[in-house]
Coordinates of C-alpha atoms in Angstrom, one line a residue:
M1411 CA 73.5 -40.2 23.3
S1412 CA 75.5 -39.8 26.6
S1413 CA 76.2 -43.5 26.7
R1414 CA 77.8 -43.4 23.3
R1415 CA 80.3 -40.7 24.2
P1416 CA 82.3 -42.8 26.9
S1417 CA 82.7 -45.7 24.5
N1418 CA 84.3 -43.4 21.9
E1419 CA 86.6 -41.9 24.5
S1420 CA 87.6 -45.4 25.7
K1421 CA 88.2 -46.4 22.1
S1422 CA 90.4 -43.4 21.6
K1423 CA 92.3 -44.2 24.8
V1424 CA 92.9 -47.8 23.6
N1425 CA 94.1 -46.5 20.3
V1426 CA 96.4 -44.0 21.9
S1427 CA 97.9 -46.6 24.2
T1428 CA 98.4 -49.0 21.4
A1429 CA 100.1 -46.3 19.4
D1430 CA 102.3 -45.4 22.3
S1431 CA 103.2 -49.0 22.9
Q1432 CA 104.2 -49.3 19.3
K1433 CA 106.2 -46.1 19.6
G1434 CA 107.8 -47.4 22.8
T1435 CA 108.8 -50.6 21.1
S1436 CA 110.2 -48.7 18.2
H1437 CA 112.2 -46.4 20.6
S1438 CA 113.5 -49.5 22.5
E1439 CA 111.9 -48.9 25.9
P1440 CA 112.4 -51.5 28.6
K1441 CA 110.5 -54.6 27.9
G1442 CA 109.4 -55.2 31.5
D1443 CA 107.8 -51.8 31.9
N1444 CA 106.2 -52.0 28.6
K1445 CA 104.7 -55.3 29.3
V1446 CA 103.3 -54.1 32.6
K1447 CA 101.9 -51.1 31.0
S1448 CA 100.5 -53.0 28.1
I1449 CA 99.0 -55.5 30.4
R1450 CA 97.4 -52.8 32.5
E1451 CA 96.2 -50.9 29.5
R1452 CA 94.8 -54.1 28.1
I1453 CA 93.2 -54.9 31.5
F1454 CA 91.8 -51.5 32.0
G1455 CA 91.1 -51.0 28.4
N1456 CA 89.1 -54.2 28.1
S1457 CA 87.0 -53.4 31.1
S1458 CA 86.3 -50.0 29.8
I1459 CA 85.3 -51.6 26.5
K1460 CA 83.0 -54.0 28.2
K1461 CA 81.6 -51.1 30.2
E1462 CA 81.1 -49.1 27.0
S1463 CA 79.5 -52.0 25.2
S1464 CA 77.0 -52.6 28.0
T1465 CA 76.2 -48.9 28.0
S1466 CA 75.7 -48.9 24.2
N1467 CA 73.3 -51.9 24.5
D1468 CA 71.1 -49.9 27.0
G1469 CA 71.1 -46.9 24.6
R1470 CA 70.1 -49.1 21.8
Q1471 CA 67.2 -50.5 23.7
N1472 CA 66.1 -47.0 24.7
G1473 CA 66.4 -45.8 21.1
E1474 CA 64.3 -48.7 19.9
E1475 CA 61.6 -47.9 22.4
S1476 CA 61.6 -44.2 21.5
K1477 CA 61.7 -45.2 17.9
S1478 CA 58.7 -47.5 18.4
R1479 CA 56.9 -44.7 20.2
A1480 CA 57.7 -42.3 17.4
V1481 CA 56.4 -44.8 14.9
S1482 CA 53.2 -45.4 16.8
E1483 CA 52.8 -41.6 17.1
I1484 CA 53.4 -41.2 13.4
E1485 CA 50.9 -43.9 12.6
K1486 CA 48.3 -42.2 14.9
R1487 CA 49.0 -38.9 13.1
S1488 CA 48.7 -40.6 9.8
N1489 CA 45.4 -42.1 10.8
I1490 CA 44.2 -38.7 11.9
R1491 CA 45.3 -37.2 8.6
K1492 CA 43.5 -39.9 6.7
S1493 CA 40.3 -39.3 8.6
D1494 CA 40.8 -35.5 8.0
K1495 CA 41.3 -36.2 4.3
K1496 CA 38.1 -38.3 4.3
A1497 CA 36.2 -35.5 6.0
M1498 CA 37.6 -33.0 3.6
K1499 CA 36.5 -35.2 0.7
T1500 CA 33.0 -35.4 2.1
A1501 CA 32.9 -31.7 2.6
D1502 CA 34.1 -31.1 -0.9
S1503 CA 31.4 -33.4 -2.3
E1504 CA 28.8 -31.6 -0.3
M1505 CA 30.0 -28.3 -1.6
E1506 CA 30.0 -29.6 -5.1
T1507 CA 26.4 -30.7 -4.6
R1508 CA 25.3 -27.4 -3.2
S1509 CA 27.1 -25.5 -5.9
S1510 CA 25.3 -27.6 -8.5
E1511 CA 22.0 -27.0 -6.8
L1512 CA 22.7 -23.2 -6.7
K1513 CA 23.6 -23.4 -10.4
G1514 CA 20.3 -25.1 -11.1
D1515 CA 18.3 -22.5 -9.1
K1516 CA 20.1 -19.7 -10.9
K1517 CA 19.3 -21.4 -14.2
A1518 CA 15.7 -21.8 -13.2
K1519 CA 15.5 -18.2 -12.0
S1520 CA 17.1 -16.9 -15.2
V1521 CA 14.6 -18.9 -17.3
A1522 CA 11.7 -17.6 -15.3
E1523 CA 13.1 -14.1 -15.5
H1524 CA 13.5 -14.4 -19.2
Q1525 CA 10.0 -15.7 -19.6
R1526 CA 8.6 -12.8 -17.5
I1527 CA 10.5 -10.3 -19.5
S1528 CA 9.3 -11.9 -22.8
E1529 CA 5.7 -11.8 -21.6
T1530 CA 6.0 -8.2 -20.6
E1531 CA 7.5 -7.3 -23.9
S1532 CA 4.7 -9.1 -25.7
E1533 CA 2.0 -7.3 -23.8
K1534 CA 3.9 -3.9 -24.2
R1535 CA 2.9 -2.8 -20.7
S1536 CA 4.8 -2.0 -17.6
T1537 CA 3.9 -2.5 -14.0
I1538 CA 4.2 0.4 -11.6
E1539 CA 4.2 -0.3 -7.9
F1540 CA 3.8 2.4 -5.4
T1541 CA 2.8 2.7 -1.8
Y1542 CA 0.4 5.0 0.0
S1543 CA 0.9 4.7 3.7
S1544 CA 1.6 0.9 3.6
L1545 CA -1.1 0.3 0.9
Q1546 CA 0.1 -1.1 -2.4
Y1547 CA -1.7 0.2 -5.4
K1548 CA -1.1 -1.3 -8.8
I1549 CA -1.8 0.3 -12.1
H1550 CA -1.1 -1.4 -15.5
S1551 CA -0.6 1.1 -18.2
V1552 CA 0.9 1.6 -21.6
Y1553 CA 3.2 4.3 -20.2
A1554 CA 5.2 4.1 -17.0
P1555 CA 6.6 7.6 -16.1
Q1556 CA 7.4 8.7 -12.6
T1557 CA 4.4 10.8 -11.9
D1558 CA 1.7 11.7 -9.4
Y1559 CA -1.3 9.3 -9.8
G1560 CA -3.7 11.8 -8.3
L1561 CA -4.8 10.1 -5.1
K1562 CA -4.9 11.4 -1.5
K1563 CA -6.3 10.5 1.8
R1564 CA -9.6 11.9 3.0
E1565 CA -8.9 15.0 5.1
Q1566 CA -10.6 16.0 8.3
V1567 CA -12.7 19.0 7.1
P1568 CA -13.5 21.8 9.6
K1569 CA -17.1 21.7 10.8
L1570 CA -18.0 25.1 9.4
E1571 CA -16.5 24.3 6.0
A1572 CA -18.1 20.8 6.0
F1573 CA -21.5 22.4 6.8
K1574 CA -21.2 24.9 4.0
L1575 CA -20.3 22.2 1.6
L1576 CA -23.2 20.0 2.5
V1577 CA -25.6 23.0 2.3
A1578 CA -24.1 23.9 -1.1
F1579 CA -24.6 20.4 -2.6
W1580 CA -28.2 20.3 -1.2
I1581 CA -28.8 23.6 -3.1
F1582 CA -27.1 22.2 -6.2
G1583 CA -29.4 19.2 -6.3
F1584 CA -32.5 21.3 -5.6
C1585 CA -31.8 24.0 -8.2
N1586 CA -30.6 21.6 -10.9
H1587 CA -33.8 19.5 -10.8
V1588 CA -36.5 22.0 -9.9
G1589 CA -36.9 23.1 -13.5
N1590 CA -37.5 19.5 -14.6
I1591 CA -40.1 18.9 -11.9
V1592 CA -41.9 22.2 -12.7
M1593 CA -42.1 21.2 -16.3
M1594 CA -43.4 17.7 -15.4
T1595 CA -46.0 19.2 -13.1
A1596 CA -47.1 21.8 -15.7
A1597 CA -47.4 19.1 -18.4
E1598 CA -51.1 18.9 -18.1
D1599 CA -51.6 22.7 -18.3
M1600 CA -49.2 23.0 -21.2
L1601 CA -51.0 20.3 -23.2
S1602 CA -54.3 22.0 -22.5
E1603 CA -52.8 25.1 -24.0
I1604 CA -51.5 23.3 -27.0
T1605 CA -54.7 21.3 -27.7
G1606 CA -57.1 24.0 -26.7
R1607 CA -59.2 21.7 -24.4
N1608 CA -60.6 22.9 -21.1
L1609 CA -60.2 19.9 -18.9
S1610 CA -61.9 21.6 -15.9
R1611 CA -65.1 22.2 -17.9
E1612 CA -65.1 18.6 -19.2
C1613 CA -64.5 17.1 -15.7
S1614 CA -67.4 19.0 -14.2
R1615 CA -70.1 18.0 -16.6
E1616 CA -72.5 15.3 -15.5
D1617 CA -74.8 14.4 -18.3
L1618 CA -75.9 11.0 -17.2
S1619 CA -77.9 10.4 -20.3
N1620 CA -74.8 10.8 -22.4
E1621 CA -73.0 7.5 -22.9
T1622 CA -69.6 9.2 -23.2
Y1623 CA -69.9 10.6 -19.7
Y1624 CA -67.9 7.8 -18.3
N1625 CA -65.2 7.9 -20.9
R1626 CA -61.8 9.2 -19.7
V1627 CA -61.0 12.9 -20.1
C1628 CA -57.7 12.8 -22.0
N1629 CA -55.4 15.2 -23.9
E1630 CA -54.8 14.4 -27.6
I1631 CA -51.1 14.2 -27.1
G1632 CA -50.6 12.8 -23.6
T1633 CA -48.0 13.7 -21.0
G1634 CA -45.6 11.2 -22.4
A1635 CA -44.8 13.7 -25.1
I1636 CA -43.8 16.2 -22.4
V1637 CA -41.7 13.5 -20.8
V1638 CA -39.8 12.9 -24.0
A1639 CA -39.3 16.6 -24.6
N1640 CA -38.2 17.0 -21.0
I1641 CA -35.7 14.1 -20.8
A1642 CA -34.6 13.2 -24.3
P1643 CA -32.2 16.2 -24.9
S1644 CA -30.4 15.4 -21.7
I1645 CA -29.4 12.0 -23.2
I1646 CA -27.1 13.6 -25.7
V1647 CA -25.2 15.7 -23.2
K1648 CA -25.0 12.8 -20.6
I1649 CA -23.5 10.5 -23.2
I1650 CA -21.0 13.1 -24.4
A1651 CA -20.0 14.7 -21.1
P1652 CA -18.1 11.8 -19.5
F1653 CA -15.7 11.7 -22.5
L1654 CA -15.0 15.5 -22.6
P1655 CA -12.5 17.4 -20.4
F1656 CA -13.8 18.0 -16.9
M1657 CA -14.1 21.8 -17.0
V1658 CA -16.5 22.1 -14.1
H1659 CA -16.7 26.0 -14.0
V1660 CA -17.4 26.3 -17.8
R1661 CA -20.0 23.5 -17.6
L1662 CA -21.9 25.2 -14.8
I1663 CA -21.9 28.6 -16.5
I1664 CA -23.5 27.0 -19.7
A1665 CA -26.0 25.0 -17.6
E1666 CA -27.3 28.1 -15.6
I1667 CA -27.6 30.3 -18.7
M1668 CA -29.5 27.6 -20.6
T1669 CA -31.9 26.9 -17.6
T1670 CA -32.7 30.6 -17.4
L1671 CA -33.3 30.8 -21.2
G1672 CA -35.5 27.7 -21.0
F1673 CA -37.9 29.1 -18.4
L1674 CA -38.1 32.5 -20.3
T1675 CA -38.8 30.8 -23.6
A1676 CA -41.5 28.5 -22.2
A1677 CA -43.1 31.4 -20.3
L1678 CA -43.1 33.7 -23.3
G1679 CA -44.4 31.1 -25.6
Y1680 CA -47.3 30.0 -23.4
G1681 CA -50.6 31.6 -24.4
S1682 CA -49.3 33.2 -27.6
T1683 CA -50.2 32.3 -31.2
Q1684 CA -48.2 29.2 -32.2
G1685 CA -46.5 29.7 -28.8
H1686 CA -46.7 26.0 -27.9
W1687 CA -43.6 25.4 -30.1
M1688 CA -41.7 27.9 -28.0
A1689 CA -43.0 26.2 -24.9
I1690 CA -41.7 22.8 -26.1
F1691 CA -38.4 24.4 -27.1
G1692 CA -38.1 25.9 -23.6
V1693 CA -38.6 22.4 -22.1
I1694 CA -35.9 21.0 -24.4
I1695 CA -33.4 23.7 -23.3
I1696 CA -34.1 23.1 -19.6
S1697 CA -33.6 19.3 -20.2
F1698 CA -30.3 19.9 -21.8
A1699 CA -29.1 22.1 -19.0
R1700 CA -30.3 19.7 -16.3
G1701 CA -28.5 16.8 -17.9
L1702 CA -25.2 18.8 -18.1
G1703 CA -25.6 20.0 -14.5
E1704 CA -26.4 16.5 -13.1
S1705 CA -23.6 14.8 -15.0
T1706 CA -21.0 17.4 -13.9
L1707 CA -22.0 17.8 -10.3
L1708 CA -22.3 14.1 -9.5
A1709 CA -18.8 13.6 -11.0
Y1710 CA -17.6 16.6 -9.1
S1711 CA -18.8 15.2 -5.8
V1712 CA -16.0 12.5 -5.8
F1713 CA -13.3 15.1 -5.3
F1714 CA -14.5 16.2 -1.8
S1715 CA -13.3 14.6 1.4
S1716 CA -16.8 14.6 3.0
K1717 CA -18.7 11.4 2.3
N1718 CA -22.1 13.1 2.8
V1719 CA -22.0 15.4 -0.2
L1720 CA -23.8 12.7 -2.2
S1721 CA -26.5 12.2 0.4
T1722 CA -27.2 16.0 0.6
W1723 CA -27.2 16.2 -3.3
S1724 CA -29.8 13.4 -3.4
S1725 CA -31.8 15.1 -0.7
G1726 CA -31.8 18.3 -2.7
T1727 CA -33.0 16.5 -5.8
G1728 CA -35.9 15.0 -3.8
A1729 CA -36.7 18.4 -2.3
A1730 CA -36.8 19.9 -5.8
G1731 CA -39.5 17.5 -6.6
I1732 CA -41.7 18.2 -3.5
V1733 CA -41.1 22.0 -3.4
G1734 CA -41.4 22.4 -7.2
A1735 CA -44.6 20.4 -7.5
F1736 CA -46.2 21.9 -4.3
L1737 CA -45.1 25.4 -5.3
Y1738 CA -46.5 25.1 -8.8
S1739 CA -49.8 23.6 -7.5
L1740 CA -50.1 26.3 -4.8
L1741 CA -49.5 29.1 -7.4
R1742 CA -52.1 27.5 -9.7
K1743 CA -54.5 27.2 -6.7
V1744 CA -54.3 30.9 -6.0
N1745 CA -54.9 31.6 -9.7
V1746 CA -51.4 32.5 -10.7
G1747 CA -51.1 31.9 -14.4
V1748 CA -48.8 29.4 -16.0
K1749 CA -46.7 32.1 -17.7
D1750 CA -46.1 34.0 -14.4
T1751 CA -45.4 30.7 -12.6
L1752 CA -42.6 29.9 -15.1
L1753 CA -41.2 33.4 -14.8
I1754 CA -41.0 33.0 -11.1
M1755 CA -38.9 29.8 -11.5
T1756 CA -36.0 31.8 -13.2
I1757 CA -34.8 32.6 -9.6
W1758 CA -33.4 29.1 -9.1
P1759 CA -30.5 29.3 -11.7
M1760 CA -29.3 32.5 -10.0
V1761 CA -29.4 30.9 -6.6
M1762 CA -27.4 27.9 -7.8
A1763 CA -24.8 30.1 -9.5
T1764 CA -24.4 32.2 -6.3
T1765 CA -24.0 29.1 -4.2
F1766 CA -21.4 27.5 -6.5
W1767 CA -19.0 30.5 -6.8
V1768 CA -19.5 32.0 -3.3
L1769 CA -20.2 29.2 -0.8
V1770 CA -18.0 26.3 -2.0
K1771 CA -14.3 26.0 -1.4
H1772 CA -13.3 24.2 -4.6
P1773 CA -10.7 21.5 -4.6
Y1774 CA -7.7 21.8 -7.0
I1775 CA -8.1 19.3 -9.8
K1776 CA -5.0 18.6 -11.8
K1777 CA -4.7 17.3 -15.3
S1778 CA -3.0 13.9 -15.5
N1779 CA -0.2 13.5 -18.0
I1780 CA -0.8 9.8 -18.4
R1781 CA -3.7 7.7 -19.6
F1782 CA -4.6 4.1 -18.6
S1783 CA -6.3 1.6 -20.9
T1784 CA -6.7 -1.1 -18.2
L1785 CA -8.5 -1.0 -14.9
E1786 CA -6.6 -0.5 -11.7
E1787 CA -7.1 -2.5 -8.5
A1788 CA -7.5 -1.1 -5.0
T1789 CA -7.9 -2.5 -1.5
R1790 CA -11.0 -2.0 0.5
E1791 CA -9.4 0.4 2.8
Q1792 CA -8.1 2.5 -0.1
I1793 CA -11.6 2.6 -1.7
E1794 CA -13.0 3.9 1.6
E1795 CA -10.2 6.4 2.5
E1796 CA -8.8 7.8 -0.7
I1797 CA -10.2 10.4 -3.2
P1798 CA -8.9 11.5 -6.6
T1799 CA -7.1 14.8 -7.2
V1800 CA -6.9 14.6 -11.0
E1801 CA -9.3 14.3 -13.9
D1802 CA -10.3 10.9 -15.2
V1803 CA -7.1 9.2 -16.3
H1804 CA -8.5 6.4 -18.4
T1805 CA -8.4 6.3 -22.2
T1806 CA -11.5 5.7 -24.2
I1807 CA -10.8 1.9 -24.2
G1808 CA -10.4 2.1 -20.4
K1809 CA -13.7 4.0 -20.0
L1810 CA -15.5 1.4 -22.1
K1811 CA -14.1 -1.3 -19.8
I1812 CA -15.4 0.7 -16.8
L1813 CA -18.8 0.9 -18.5
K1814 CA -18.8 -2.9 -19.0
R1815 CA -18.0 -3.3 -15.3
I1816 CA -20.8 -1.1 -14.0
F1817 CA -23.5 -1.9 -16.6
L1818 CA -25.0 -5.0 -15.1
E1819 CA -24.3 -4.3 -11.4
Y1820 CA -25.4 -0.7 -11.2
M1821 CA -26.9 0.7 -14.4
T1822 CA -29.3 -2.0 -15.4
P1823 CA -31.4 -2.3 -12.2
Y1824 CA -31.2 1.5 -11.8
S1825 CA -32.5 2.1 -15.4
L1826 CA -35.3 -0.5 -14.9
A1827 CA -36.5 1.2 -11.8
F1828 CA -36.5 4.6 -13.7
F1829 CA -38.4 3.1 -16.6
F1830 CA -41.3 1.9 -14.6
E1831 CA -41.2 5.0 -12.4
Y1832 CA -41.7 7.3 -15.3
L1833 CA -44.2 4.9 -16.9
I1834 CA -46.3 5.4 -13.7
C1835 CA -45.5 9.0 -13.4
P1836 CA -47.0 10.9 -15.1
T1837 CA -48.5 8.6 -17.7
F1838 CA -50.7 6.6 -15.3
Y1839 CA -51.5 9.6 -13.0
E1840 CA -53.4 11.5 -15.6
M1841 CA -55.7 8.4 -15.9
L1842 CA -56.6 8.3 -12.2
Y1843 CA -59.9 10.0 -11.5
Y1844 CA -62.1 9.5 -8.5
P1845 CA -65.4 11.3 -9.0
D1846 CA -66.7 10.9 -5.4
N1847 CA -63.6 12.3 -3.6
A1848 CA -64.0 15.5 -1.7
Y1849 CA -60.3 16.4 -1.6
V1850 CA -59.2 17.5 -5.1
S1851 CA -60.9 18.3 -8.4
C1852 CA -60.4 16.6 -11.7
K1853 CA -58.4 19.6 -12.8
T1854 CA -55.8 19.4 -10.0
D1855 CA -55.7 15.8 -9.0
F1856 CA -52.8 15.1 -11.5
S1857 CA -50.6 17.8 -9.9
W1858 CA -51.4 16.6 -6.4
F1859 CA -50.7 13.0 -7.3
M1860 CA -47.3 14.2 -8.6
S1861 CA -46.7 16.1 -5.3
I1862 CA -47.5 13.0 -3.3
F1863 CA -45.1 10.9 -5.4
L1864 CA -42.4 13.5 -5.1
L1865 CA -42.8 13.6 -1.3
G1866 CA -42.0 9.9 -1.2
V1867 CA -39.0 10.5 -3.4
F1868 CA -37.7 13.3 -1.1
I1869 CA -38.0 11.2 2.0
A1870 CA -36.2 8.2 0.5
R1871 CA -33.4 10.3 -1.0
S1872 CA -32.9 12.1 2.3
S1873 CA -32.7 8.9 4.5
V1874 CA -29.7 7.2 3.0
N1875 CA -27.7 7.6 6.2
C1876 CA -30.5 5.9 8.1
I1877 CA -31.8 3.2 5.7
V1878 CA -29.4 1.5 3.3
V1879 CA -30.6 -0.8 0.5
N1880 CA -27.8 -2.7 -1.3
N1881 CA -30.0 -4.9 -3.4
L1882 CA -30.7 -2.7 -6.4
W1883 CA -32.5 -5.5 -8.3
L1884 CA -35.0 -5.8 -5.5
L1885 CA -35.9 -2.1 -5.9
A1886 CA -36.3 -2.6 -9.6
L1887 CA -38.7 -5.6 -9.0
L1888 CA -40.7 -3.6 -6.5
Q1889 CA -41.2 -0.8 -9.1
I1890 CA -42.4 -3.3 -11.7
I1891 CA -45.0 -4.6 -9.2
N1892 CA -46.0 -1.0 -8.4
A1893 CA -46.6 -0.3 -12.2
L1894 CA -48.8 -3.4 -12.5
V1895 CA -50.8 -2.4 -9.4
I1896 CA -51.5 1.1 -10.8
F1897 CA -52.2 -0.2 -14.3
F1898 CA -54.9 -2.6 -13.2
E1899 CA -56.3 0.1 -10.9
I1900 CA -56.8 2.2 -14.0
L1901 CA -58.6 -0.6 -15.8
Y1902 CA -60.7 -2.2 -13.0
G1903 CA -60.8 0.3 -10.1
Y1904 CA -60.3 -2.1 -7.1
L1905 CA -58.8 0.4 -4.7
Y1906 CA -62.1 2.4 -4.4
Y1907 CA -60.7 5.3 -2.3
I1908 CA -58.4 8.1 -3.4
L1909 CA -56.5 7.9 -0.1
V1910 CA -55.6 4.3 -0.8
C1911 CA -54.4 5.2 -4.2
A1912 CA -52.4 8.2 -2.8
A1913 CA -50.7 5.7 -0.4
C1914 CA -49.7 3.5 -3.3
I1915 CA -48.4 6.6 -5.1
F1916 CA -46.4 7.5 -2.0
W1917 CA -44.9 4.1 -1.9
V1918 CA -43.9 4.4 -5.6
G1919 CA -42.0 7.5 -4.7
L1920 CA -40.2 5.8 -1.8
V1921 CA -39.0 3.0 -4.1
A1922 CA -37.9 5.5 -6.8
G1923 CA -35.9 7.6 -4.3
A1924 CA -34.3 4.6 -2.7
S1925 CA -33.1 3.3 -6.1
Y1926 CA -31.6 6.7 -7.0
V1927 CA -29.6 7.4 -3.9
N1928 CA -28.5 3.8 -3.2
T1929 CA -27.1 3.4 -6.7
Y1930 CA -24.9 6.4 -6.5
R1931 CA -24.0 5.5 -2.9
R1932 CA -22.7 2.1 -3.9
I1933 CA -20.7 3.5 -6.8
S1934 CA -19.0 6.0 -4.5
R1935 CA -18.3 3.4 -1.9
E1936 CA -17.4 0.3 -4.0
L1937 CA -15.4 1.4 -7.0
P1938 CA -11.7 2.4 -7.0
P1939 CA -11.2 6.2 -6.6
L1940 CA -10.0 6.8 -10.2
Q1941 CA -13.1 5.1 -11.7
R1942 CA -15.7 7.1 -9.8
E1943 CA -15.8 10.3 -11.8
F1944 CA -16.6 8.5 -15.1
S1945 CA -18.9 6.0 -13.4
M1946 CA -21.0 8.7 -11.6
S1947 CA -21.3 10.7 -14.8
M1948 CA -22.1 7.7 -17.0
T1949 CA -24.7 6.2 -14.8
T1950 CA -26.8 9.3 -15.3
V1951 CA -27.1 8.2 -19.0
S1952 CA -29.1 5.1 -18.0
D1953 CA -31.9 7.0 -16.2
A1954 CA -32.2 9.5 -19.1
I1955 CA -32.4 6.8 -21.7
M1956 CA -35.0 4.7 -19.8
T1957 CA -37.0 7.8 -18.9
T1958 CA -37.2 8.7 -22.6
L1959 CA -38.1 5.2 -23.5
A1960 CA -40.9 5.2 -20.9
G1961 CA -42.2 8.4 -22.5
L1962 CA -42.2 6.8 -25.9
V1963 CA -44.0 3.8 -24.6
A1964 CA -46.4 6.0 -22.8
I1965 CA -47.7 7.7 -25.9
P1966 CA -49.4 4.6 -27.5
L1967 CA -50.3 3.4 -24.0
H1968 CA -52.0 6.8 -23.4
F1969 CA -54.3 6.3 -26.4
Y1970 CA -55.1 2.8 -25.4
L1971 CA -56.1 3.8 -21.9
C1972 CA -58.1 6.8 -23.2
G1973 CA -60.2 4.3 -25.1
T1974 CA -61.3 2.5 -21.9
H1975 CA -64.0 3.5 -19.5
N1976 CA -63.3 4.9 -16.1
P1977 CA -64.7 2.1 -13.8
Y1978 CA -65.5 4.6 -11.0
V1979 CA -67.5 7.0 -13.2
E1980 CA -69.3 4.0 -14.8
R1981 CA -70.3 2.7 -11.4
K1982 CA -71.5 6.1 -10.3
R1983 CA -73.6 6.4 -13.5
L1984 CA -75.1 3.0 -13.0
R1985 CA -75.9 3.7 -9.4
K1986 CA -77.7 7.0 -10.3
L1987 CA -79.6 5.2 -13.0
R1988 CA -80.9 2.7 -10.5
L1989 CA -81.9 5.4 -8.1
S1990 CA -83.8 7.2 -10.8

């Protein structure tokens, strides 16, 4: 740009000089001077023009170079812009692809959500999810309010309180079952009173010339009738109780009053004219009370934090057998009458009532404001560590589903074991008679066999913390084998010694006790907390039904076995005949 300015100035100078020369000519200046001046101006002017033109040529070359540089720079920038546009287009296409994918995912999610909502609406159920110390518990229900579902962690119970609770449940099991055991042990004496037969006198005769000597000494009715009267009424209350409100205090008051009335009725009816009907009615009342107490207290045990309340309850029921049978046998041994013995037994309901309302710190059990028709699920840790705080929350449909769940796994093997247990005891025991034994007489061997059996029951029910049997079907199979062994012993007499037979009876008691305690132990340890109350209570129905069925089967079986000969008495008679 600086090179152009001098050329313009030179041009202007030339123009000015030319104009001045023209003016000078017009003003008639001297021709010589003007010529000199014009020549000089022309000379100097031409040189300056040449100089200016050369300078302008250099400027043009520099301008062209800068222009070429600028063009190349512009081309570079345009290339960069083109690449940027290409990258932008690629990015835009990628964004479009991602947006389409997101739209597809949203559409799929919306379809799945719509399907889930439609399924939920069709089922008319809601799902409630809640957490107990990082454990997720799901309950499917018709209703879904925000409420307390009645579960809590097992608490650490103080040692003194835990000891009092365990002692209390041991007493509950003992007092609730002792009446049933006493009635079973007294069955022989009560039947003798009803039929008017003196079994002691019949056992002591030894008329070898009489062919009927080796026939069995039997009652006309059989102890199976006492078993039916002693167990059948409890079936009704055990079936109804699980579906009724769980008013534990009201139930226990009714049970203790009825147990006391049962002993009084049986005692007052024994020995009086037509009193055997009163005795049987007393047995029925005691059975009803025992069924109500067992169904209630087993269900009540699930609300306590201590896991050993069930084992002490079972131990108490076993102790009721051994103490009740031995006590009755001992009182009869020292010639205490049946009537007085039954009156002495009225102390046990009072002991149970005192223990329940004085010794036990009762948990607060709430009433649930919701009901579930489907079964809940629970984790293994939750089953082991949580206990319910509300009454059973299942509807009748839900309870039937629980019944279906526990029927084959728990109730069926348990009921089979009970059936054969009560077929053996007392039906078979009254047929066992060893004339050569020097330990017991014909009159008392039945009660002593019962005592040995109940001793085995007590040991098995008290040892659940030491020996655990999870296979309930194995226990049922063993009891079937035991029934066959005792049955063929009655017919053929191959054991020969009363001590061997007593050992077999003791084994029958061990299997029976193991079946009882392990069934309830598995229910309390394997089922979700909210299902335990109903399951415990309902399982008691199976043993009542099968025990009653065993008593009904025992009545015709009794008459069949009474028509057979006692193999030991027959051998003794033949041996004496050879010696004579």
